[in-house]
XYZ file of C-alpha atoms in Angstrom:
394
model
C 112.797 57.892 67.555
C 113.090 57.714 63.898
C 112.180 60.728 61.494
C 110.024 60.664 58.629
C 109.263 63.961 56.836
C 105.682 65.252 57.432
C 103.235 64.909 54.451
C 103.172 68.085 52.278
C 106.223 69.771 54.111
C 108.990 71.466 52.755
C 111.857 72.624 55.063
C 114.298 75.336 53.821
C 117.612 76.019 55.631
C 117.330 77.956 59.050
C 116.502 81.665 58.353
C 119.001 84.514 59.137
C 117.360 84.948 62.601
C 117.990 81.457 63.640
C 114.477 79.944 63.024
C 113.597 77.052 60.818
C 110.807 77.685 58.473
C 108.513 74.942 57.344
C 105.620 75.294 54.720
C 103.030 72.595 54.841
C 100.390 72.428 51.962
C 97.187 70.979 53.338
C 93.831 70.586 50.948
C 92.546 73.513 53.363
C 95.313 75.898 52.937
C 98.902 76.419 53.787
C 100.454 76.327 57.145
C 103.797 78.197 57.645
C 105.788 77.288 60.633
C 108.573 79.237 62.280
C 110.489 76.911 64.650
C 112.541 78.804 67.150
C 113.731 76.060 69.471
C 113.060 72.307 69.565
C 114.488 69.490 71.844
C 113.894 67.130 68.870
C 113.772 67.563 65.077
C 110.391 68.679 64.071
C 109.751 65.585 61.933
C 110.279 63.499 65.024
C 107.735 65.671 67.004
C 104.706 66.074 64.578
C 102.749 65.229 61.423
C 99.803 67.365 60.067
C 96.330 66.772 59.030
C 93.038 68.693 58.319
C 90.277 68.880 61.272
C 86.706 68.358 60.553
C 86.055 71.403 61.971
C 85.219 74.716 60.108
C 86.685 76.748 63.242
C 90.290 75.471 62.491
C 91.134 73.707 59.090
C 94.568 72.225 60.400
C 95.703 69.925 63.182
C 99.047 69.161 64.617
C 99.461 65.344 64.995
C 102.052 64.652 67.708
C 104.281 61.672 67.282
C 105.143 61.713 70.949
C 101.567 61.998 72.587
C 100.137 58.534 72.017
C 96.588 59.783 71.004
C 96.432 59.883 67.013
C 99.413 57.916 66.210
C 100.411 54.728 68.275
C 103.843 54.783 69.860
C 106.094 52.858 71.986
C 105.268 53.633 75.799
C 108.921 54.319 76.264
C 108.654 57.057 73.942
C 105.751 58.639 75.909
C 107.563 58.216 79.189
C 110.748 59.941 77.854
C 108.415 62.756 76.779
C 107.136 63.078 80.375
C 110.411 63.137 81.947
C 111.644 65.758 79.491
C 108.762 68.039 80.433
C 108.975 67.585 84.055
C 112.590 68.078 83.924
C 112.026 71.622 82.206
C 109.542 72.818 84.936
C 110.492 75.699 87.146
C 111.141 75.013 90.979
C 107.901 74.058 92.420
C 106.801 73.528 96.115
C 103.377 71.738 96.108
C 101.857 72.714 92.788
C 98.547 71.452 91.353
C 98.581 69.830 87.918
C 95.829 69.886 85.634
C 95.784 67.873 82.201
C 93.259 68.975 79.515
C 90.608 66.510 78.259
C 90.597 64.903 76.422
C 93.765 64.792 74.283
C 96.198 65.513 77.205
C 94.753 63.570 80.121
C 97.628 61.117 79.913
C 100.298 63.500 79.032
C 99.231 65.792 82.120
C 99.337 62.931 84.582
C 102.463 61.425 82.903
C 104.338 64.830 83.693
C 103.072 65.066 87.046
C 104.080 61.491 87.940
C 107.399 62.050 86.397
C 107.714 65.364 88.523
C 106.890 63.559 91.805
C 109.610 60.801 91.013
C 112.050 63.468 90.385
C 111.348 65.479 93.401
C 111.216 62.206 95.513
C 114.727 61.147 94.246
C 116.039 64.555 95.091
C 114.217 64.803 98.623
C 114.811 60.945 99.351
C 111.233 60.522 100.305
C 107.569 61.487 99.438
C 106.757 65.053 98.056
C 103.669 66.978 97.693
C 101.818 67.930 94.540
C 98.166 66.985 93.160
C 96.499 66.209 89.810
C 93.254 66.156 88.059
C 92.272 66.500 84.392
C 89.251 68.551 83.123
C 86.227 66.416 81.907
C 83.216 66.516 79.378
C 80.926 64.507 81.858
C 78.752 65.362 84.629
C 78.921 63.093 87.669
C 78.237 62.767 91.048
C 80.972 65.232 92.468
C 80.987 68.937 93.197
C 81.537 70.881 90.237
C 84.274 73.646 90.797
C 84.235 75.570 87.467
C 83.471 75.574 83.784
C 85.753 76.935 81.136
C 85.760 77.129 77.336
C 88.295 75.863 74.533
C 87.064 78.183 71.867
C 88.608 76.753 68.726
C 87.644 73.214 69.756
C 84.673 70.978 68.090
C 83.410 70.625 71.839
C 84.377 73.677 73.759
C 83.039 73.147 77.257
C 85.281 71.885 80.091
C 84.257 70.913 83.513
C 86.565 71.036 86.148
C 85.454 69.127 89.707
C 86.610 70.059 93.020
C 89.745 68.198 93.611
C 89.816 68.765 97.503
C 91.392 70.942 100.164
C 95.185 69.955 99.340
C 94.982 70.907 95.463
C 92.947 74.006 96.222
C 95.559 75.016 98.672
C 98.332 74.911 96.061
C 100.281 78.003 95.486
C 101.389 77.157 91.994
C 99.293 75.793 89.182
C 100.530 73.740 86.310
C 98.374 73.411 83.054
C 99.220 70.608 80.605
C 97.953 70.430 77.041
C 99.265 68.855 73.920
C 100.006 72.059 72.234
C 99.606 75.680 72.593
C 98.521 77.854 69.536
C 96.766 81.035 70.625
C 97.032 80.144 74.607
C 93.449 81.127 74.897
C 92.110 77.913 76.455
C 94.619 77.622 79.186
C 94.392 81.365 79.817
C 90.697 80.791 80.424
C 91.096 77.796 82.784
C 93.946 79.735 84.655
C 91.650 82.965 84.824
C 88.732 80.903 86.452
C 90.876 79.001 88.867
C 92.796 82.132 89.921
C 89.614 83.876 90.714
C 88.550 81.165 93.104
C 92.154 80.812 94.403
C 93.794 84.292 94.575
C 96.538 82.789 96.654
C 98.393 81.165 93.471
C 101.459 82.988 92.833
C 102.711 81.357 89.620
C 101.206 79.526 86.692
C 102.806 77.213 84.490
C 101.777 76.357 80.949
C 103.127 73.040 79.605
C 102.774 71.530 76.039
C 104.567 69.567 73.619
C 104.538 72.257 70.975
C 104.213 75.785 71.829
C 102.991 78.306 68.900
C 101.622 81.022 70.926
C 102.386 84.617 70.037
C 100.407 86.012 72.904
C 102.913 85.053 75.897
C 102.865 88.858 76.854
C 99.001 89.119 76.874
C 98.536 85.832 78.877
C 100.738 87.155 81.518
C 99.232 90.428 81.698
C 95.774 88.904 81.795
C 96.443 86.538 84.630
C 98.424 89.074 86.771
C 101.076 86.456 88.240
C 104.148 85.240 86.723
C 103.470 82.673 83.991
C 106.119 80.072 82.648
C 106.099 78.411 79.132
C 107.438 74.938 79.227
C 107.541 72.702 75.985
C 109.704 70.263 73.612
C 109.593 73.129 70.918
C 108.295 76.628 70.520
C 107.812 78.902 67.567
C 104.906 80.693 65.812
C 102.854 79.768 62.673
C 100.264 81.368 60.400
C 97.660 79.322 58.448
C 96.343 80.666 54.978
C 92.835 79.068 54.247
C 92.504 77.959 50.684
C 89.533 80.086 49.565
C 88.526 76.890 47.071
C 88.333 74.454 50.208
C 84.862 73.487 51.496
C 85.016 72.584 55.138
C 83.353 69.199 55.803
C 80.221 68.836 57.866
C 81.146 68.711 61.337
C 79.432 65.316 62.893
C 77.565 65.487 66.193
C 80.090 66.220 68.819
C 78.457 66.853 72.071
C 76.259 64.645 74.173
C 72.926 65.118 76.008
C 74.705 66.716 79.052
C 73.196 63.947 81.190
C 74.679 62.742 84.539
C 77.038 59.840 83.947
C 77.628 58.779 87.435
C 76.141 55.513 86.687
C 78.890 54.681 84.189
C 81.980 56.469 85.602
C 83.890 55.310 88.600
C 83.504 57.058 92.066
C 87.158 57.658 91.910
C 88.975 58.932 89.176
C 91.682 61.585 88.028
C 88.842 63.906 87.020
C 87.779 64.335 90.500
C 91.408 64.622 91.769
C 92.282 60.972 92.574
C 94.956 59.608 90.396
C 95.075 56.486 92.105
C 98.233 54.397 91.155
C 97.202 51.412 88.874
C 98.376 48.118 90.836
C 99.600 45.794 88.332
C 101.548 42.513 89.099
C 105.265 42.718 89.679
C 105.868 39.307 88.366
C 106.076 39.272 84.573
C 104.128 35.912 84.380
C 101.335 37.389 86.403
C 101.129 40.459 84.347
C 100.956 38.584 81.135
C 98.044 36.405 82.775
C 96.365 39.487 83.803
C 96.384 40.934 80.229
C 95.744 37.560 78.646
C 98.888 37.354 76.698
C 99.774 34.057 77.298
C 98.795 32.733 73.869
C 100.397 33.709 70.439
C 103.322 36.129 70.554
C 103.888 39.331 68.418
C 103.273 43.085 68.578
C 100.555 44.120 71.311
C 98.471 47.178 71.123
C 96.951 48.889 74.266
C 94.368 51.286 73.891
C 92.707 53.953 76.100
C 89.302 55.088 75.539
C 88.381 58.826 75.410
C 89.654 60.706 78.448
C 90.633 57.420 80.074
C 94.308 57.124 78.892
C 96.903 57.128 81.654
C 95.885 53.595 82.986
C 96.250 52.188 79.600
C 99.762 53.758 79.451
C 100.618 52.482 82.778
C 99.658 48.724 81.693
C 101.292 49.329 78.353
C 104.759 50.570 79.928
C 104.445 47.423 82.211
C 104.199 44.941 79.475
C 107.124 46.684 77.483
C 109.131 46.477 80.671
C 108.404 42.598 80.743
C 109.954 42.349 77.268
C 107.015 42.530 75.085
C 106.625 44.508 71.819
C 104.206 46.996 72.777
C 102.305 50.214 71.172
C 100.127 52.303 72.897
C 97.301 54.760 71.877
C 93.856 55.811 72.656
C 90.269 56.319 70.810
C 88.975 59.851 70.477
C 85.990 62.056 69.937
C 87.873 64.449 67.706
C 86.919 64.230 64.020
C 89.792 64.564 61.464
C 89.667 63.998 57.784
C 91.465 60.948 56.304
C 94.739 61.702 54.541
C 98.239 63.093 55.532
C 98.953 61.979 59.138
C 95.908 59.988 59.278
C 96.359 56.786 57.360
C 93.667 54.664 59.048
C 90.453 55.391 60.657
C 87.913 53.500 62.442
C 84.442 55.148 63.472
C 82.132 53.849 66.232
C 79.925 55.291 69.091
C 81.455 56.700 72.304
C 81.151 54.484 75.341
C 79.867 57.053 77.750
C 76.338 56.858 76.686
C 76.449 60.132 74.443
C 75.846 58.419 71.028
C 78.174 60.564 69.233
C 80.868 59.156 66.731
C 84.375 58.407 68.081
C 87.412 57.477 66.301
C 90.581 55.323 66.310
C 93.319 56.395 64.128
C 96.306 54.929 62.594
C 95.543 51.501 64.062
C 95.595 48.561 61.323
C 94.485 45.557 63.483
C 96.376 42.934 61.493
C 99.491 44.527 62.529
C 99.109 43.281 66.081
C 98.965 39.857 67.498
C 96.674 41.285 70.554
C 94.874 44.377 71.269
C 93.792 45.338 74.687
C 91.114 47.997 74.797
C 90.694 49.217 78.291
C 87.975 51.208 79.767
C 86.894 52.458 83.337
C 83.700 51.832 85.257
C 80.944 50.501 83.173
C 81.907 52.374 79.972
C 82.024 49.140 77.956
C 83.483 49.681 74.392
C 81.114 49.812 71.483
C 80.992 46.252 70.026
C 81.220 47.830 66.527
C 84.814 48.870 67.763
C 85.864 45.483 68.919
C 84.297 43.732 65.781
C 86.263 46.038 63.667
C 89.556 45.153 65.713
C 89.025 41.393 65.145
C 89.137 38.379 67.251
C 92.427 39.015 68.713
C 91.033 42.277 70.521
C 89.633 42.094 74.137
C 88.363 44.673 76.490
C 90.150 45.379 79.912
C 88.508 46.979 82.933
C 91.291 48.791 84.733
C 90.645 50.184 88.325
């Protein structure tokens, strides 16, 4: 990975306590970071931006996630392996990735853990995965919980099946941990239904949580914190800053069974994406037999991991590939957000969605993946240009 200093950041030498102190000046205020541990330089891990959200005037924008900044699939794969390698010993855990930002991260860590365990055991291993969702579907709903600081706080967790609910370890994966409240809320609800769980593992790219002791006390079981970096932060709002109006961020709450596939990771079915092994067949599937050049593979909203799998396969076939995804998260232009496209979601909610840091002219081909009948907004496809096409992955 290459290192580019975060916009607006100044990094003095490490303090006498061993922490690295960074101050980031944002239009909304000042963010003071105290980095205690990091597997990579902070500049390689994240940049900064301003949320269009009066609840929180800053955003950590990851450079290794594949959501707000397009990245090489290999970077994401290395991230998944690094986090999986740092997990404590687990027997048959249930993994849950947080929608919408960490659905691919969660599944990537789960699959990396499975691969590591299989290599060690010499055969198949246990473990299950699902991700939370914002959408009602035709499956039994297990629980609801809130993400308090989010622009769209309500999460749904569907019943993932007998094997998952019998798991004795719960592994929760999000892109970053700030207060830890969101994952605590989810863990609390899960433990209330599954008192046989003996351990909770909270996984994130960056961990800024100062409430580790409080989370442990609230859950009443051993809690492990796994991340690429950890530290603390303070945000000092600028009193002169006027928060931007928050756009519509929630839909009508209607059933989306007619659009969403019957089997998906949100229901506990992270079925493997079966892609051609032969590179020629893979290129034909992706319609990449024409002009050569950089390829961008996009996920849409919660539907991210299959796009990553396709991007990774194309990269393995020798193509110059980047991977990213659309999002419902409203972020103000500037700092880490250098480009922004606005369009309508593809799940029938009629709310604004966004694609960040994608300049369409930089790519020879753009593949916009989608699930079920969730066809991307024609306005997005038009903005991406004639070299963009939709791909339904199942």
